[in-house]
Tab-separated table of C-alpha atoms in Angstrom:
chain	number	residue	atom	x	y	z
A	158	UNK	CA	8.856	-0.724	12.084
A	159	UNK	CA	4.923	-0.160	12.641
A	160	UNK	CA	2.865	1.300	10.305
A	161	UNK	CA	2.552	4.297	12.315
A	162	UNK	CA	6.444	4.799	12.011
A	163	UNK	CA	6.473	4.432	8.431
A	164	UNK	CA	3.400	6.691	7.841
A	165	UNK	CA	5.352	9.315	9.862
A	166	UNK	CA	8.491	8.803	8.210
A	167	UNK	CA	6.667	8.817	4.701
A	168	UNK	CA	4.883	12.488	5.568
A	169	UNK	CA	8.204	13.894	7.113
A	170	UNK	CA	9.886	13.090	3.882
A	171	UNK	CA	7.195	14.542	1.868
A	172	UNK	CA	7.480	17.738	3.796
A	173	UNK	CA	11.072	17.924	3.555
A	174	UNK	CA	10.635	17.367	-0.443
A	175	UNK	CA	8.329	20.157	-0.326
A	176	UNK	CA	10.881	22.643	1.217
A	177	UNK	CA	12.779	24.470	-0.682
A	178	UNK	CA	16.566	24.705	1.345
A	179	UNK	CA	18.995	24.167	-1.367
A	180	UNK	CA	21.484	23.858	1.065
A	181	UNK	CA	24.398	24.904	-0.963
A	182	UNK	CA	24.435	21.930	-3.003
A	183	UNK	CA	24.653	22.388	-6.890
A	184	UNK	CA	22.023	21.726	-8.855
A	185	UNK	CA	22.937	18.572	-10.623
A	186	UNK	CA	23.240	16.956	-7.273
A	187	UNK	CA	19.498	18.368	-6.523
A	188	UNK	CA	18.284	16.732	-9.558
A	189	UNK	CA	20.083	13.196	-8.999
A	190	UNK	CA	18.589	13.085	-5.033
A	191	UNK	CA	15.041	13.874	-6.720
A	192	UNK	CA	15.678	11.232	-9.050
A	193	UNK	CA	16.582	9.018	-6.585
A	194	UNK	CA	13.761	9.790	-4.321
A	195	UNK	CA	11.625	9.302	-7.611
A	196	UNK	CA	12.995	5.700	-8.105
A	197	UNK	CA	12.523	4.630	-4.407
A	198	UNK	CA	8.856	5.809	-4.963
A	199	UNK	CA	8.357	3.780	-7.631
A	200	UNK	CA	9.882	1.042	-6.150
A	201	UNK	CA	7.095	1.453	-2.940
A	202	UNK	CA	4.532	1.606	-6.032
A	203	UNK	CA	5.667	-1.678	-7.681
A	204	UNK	CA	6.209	-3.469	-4.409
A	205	UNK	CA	3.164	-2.621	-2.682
A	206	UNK	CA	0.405	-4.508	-5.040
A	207	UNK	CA	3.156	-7.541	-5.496
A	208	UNK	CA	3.285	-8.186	-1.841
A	209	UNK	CA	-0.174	-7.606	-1.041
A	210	UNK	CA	-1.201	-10.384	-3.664
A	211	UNK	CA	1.110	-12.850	-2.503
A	212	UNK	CA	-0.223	-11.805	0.804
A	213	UNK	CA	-3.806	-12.062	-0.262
A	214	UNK	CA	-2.874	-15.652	-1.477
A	215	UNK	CA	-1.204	-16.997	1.296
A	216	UNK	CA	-3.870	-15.276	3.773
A	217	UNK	CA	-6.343	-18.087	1.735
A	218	UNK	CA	-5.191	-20.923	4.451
A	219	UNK	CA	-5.151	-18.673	7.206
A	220	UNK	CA	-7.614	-17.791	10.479
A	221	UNK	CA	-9.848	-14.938	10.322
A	222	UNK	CA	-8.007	-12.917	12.503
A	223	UNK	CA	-4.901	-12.978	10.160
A	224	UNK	CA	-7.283	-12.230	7.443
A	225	UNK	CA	-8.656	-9.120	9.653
A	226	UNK	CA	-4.866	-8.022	10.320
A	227	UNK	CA	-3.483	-8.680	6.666
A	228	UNK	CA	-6.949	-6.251	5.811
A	229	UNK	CA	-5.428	-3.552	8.154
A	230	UNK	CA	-2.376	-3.748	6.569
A	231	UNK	CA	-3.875	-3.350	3.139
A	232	UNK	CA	-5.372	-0.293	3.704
A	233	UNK	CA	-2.924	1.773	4.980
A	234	UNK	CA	-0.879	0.118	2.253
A	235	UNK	CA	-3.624	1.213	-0.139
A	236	UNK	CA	-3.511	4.975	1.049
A	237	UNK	CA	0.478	4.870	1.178
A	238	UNK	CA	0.499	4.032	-2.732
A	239	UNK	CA	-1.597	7.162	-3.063
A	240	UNK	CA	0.011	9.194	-1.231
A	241	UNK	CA	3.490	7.985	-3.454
A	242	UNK	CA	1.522	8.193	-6.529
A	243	UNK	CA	1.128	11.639	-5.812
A	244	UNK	CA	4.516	12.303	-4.529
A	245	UNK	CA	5.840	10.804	-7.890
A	246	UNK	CA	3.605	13.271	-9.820
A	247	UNK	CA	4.875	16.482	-7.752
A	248	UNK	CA	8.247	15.431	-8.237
A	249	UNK	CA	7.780	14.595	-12.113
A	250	UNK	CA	4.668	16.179	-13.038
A	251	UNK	CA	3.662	12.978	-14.750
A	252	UNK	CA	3.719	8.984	-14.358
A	253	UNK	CA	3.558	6.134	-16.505
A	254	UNK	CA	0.915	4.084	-17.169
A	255	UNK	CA	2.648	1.026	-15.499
A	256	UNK	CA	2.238	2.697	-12.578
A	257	UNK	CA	-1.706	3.298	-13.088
A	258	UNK	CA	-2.150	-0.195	-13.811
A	259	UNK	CA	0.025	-1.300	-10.986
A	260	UNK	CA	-2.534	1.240	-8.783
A	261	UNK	CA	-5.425	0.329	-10.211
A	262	UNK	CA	-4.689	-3.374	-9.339
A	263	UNK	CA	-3.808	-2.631	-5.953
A	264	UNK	CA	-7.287	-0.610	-5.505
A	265	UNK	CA	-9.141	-3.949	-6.913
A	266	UNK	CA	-6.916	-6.438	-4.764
A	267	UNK	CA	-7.841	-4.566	-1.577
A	268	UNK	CA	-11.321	-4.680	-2.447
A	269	UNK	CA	-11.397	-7.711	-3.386
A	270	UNK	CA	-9.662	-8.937	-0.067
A	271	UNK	CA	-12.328	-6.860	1.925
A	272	UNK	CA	-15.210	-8.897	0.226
A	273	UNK	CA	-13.690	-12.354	1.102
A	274	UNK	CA	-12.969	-11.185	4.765
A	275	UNK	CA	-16.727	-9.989	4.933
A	276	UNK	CA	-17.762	-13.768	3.330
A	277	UNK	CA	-15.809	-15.486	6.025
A	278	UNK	CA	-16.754	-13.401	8.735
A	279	UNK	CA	-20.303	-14.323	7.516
A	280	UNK	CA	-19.427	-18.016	7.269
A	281	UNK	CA	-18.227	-17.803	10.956
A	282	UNK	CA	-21.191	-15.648	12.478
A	283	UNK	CA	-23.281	-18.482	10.893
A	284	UNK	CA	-21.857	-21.262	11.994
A	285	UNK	CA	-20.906	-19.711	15.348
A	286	UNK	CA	-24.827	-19.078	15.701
A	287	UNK	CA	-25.900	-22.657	14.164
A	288	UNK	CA	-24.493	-24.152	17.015
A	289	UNK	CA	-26.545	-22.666	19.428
């Protein structure tokens, strides 16, 4: 699934949170599919800045155009924990601080990532142009 798919799939489900169709269902059940939606929100939220770090570190032995990519990658990943942050705080009308921190360390990783792709791009245009 392409990032494209997933951002789609992420706003369709935040419009169909929005709604309000009960659809005959009691309200307990209501409560327990929020709850669950909740949970697999802050699931994206916790996974998100683990994976990009391992990413981030693994991305250290790699070619620049991986490095480019994995930077792609990060940002959309960077605006889809924003976008869940606020879905969790629609949905609960507050968060925890875990999941701050967690966001806050995702904003840092991606900008640190964005500063070592800009050295190494620099280390290649200068190299690339010391040979001629």
């Amino acid at each position: 699934m392409n990032i494209k798919n997933m951002f789609t799939a992420l706003v369709l489900g935040l419009i169909a949170l929005s709604s309000n169709h009960s659809q005959g269902s009691t309200a307990d059940s209501a409560y327990q599919g929020a709850q669950l939606i909740v949970i697999l929100f802050e699931c994206i939220l916790i996974a998100l800045p683990t994976t990009a770090f391992l990413l981030v570190i693994w991305s250290r032995w790699k070619h620049l155009r991986f490095k480019q990519l994995l930077q792609t990658v990060l940002n959309s990943s960077l605006v889809l924990m924003l976008i869940s942050m606020l879905a969790v705080n629609q949905l609960t009308l507050d968060f925890s601080s875990w999941l701050i921190v967690f966001a806050i360390g995702h904003t840092l990783l991606v900008g640190i990532s964005y500063l070592l792709l800009k050295q190494h791009t620099n280390r290649v245009k200068s190299s690339l142009t010391g040979c001629w």
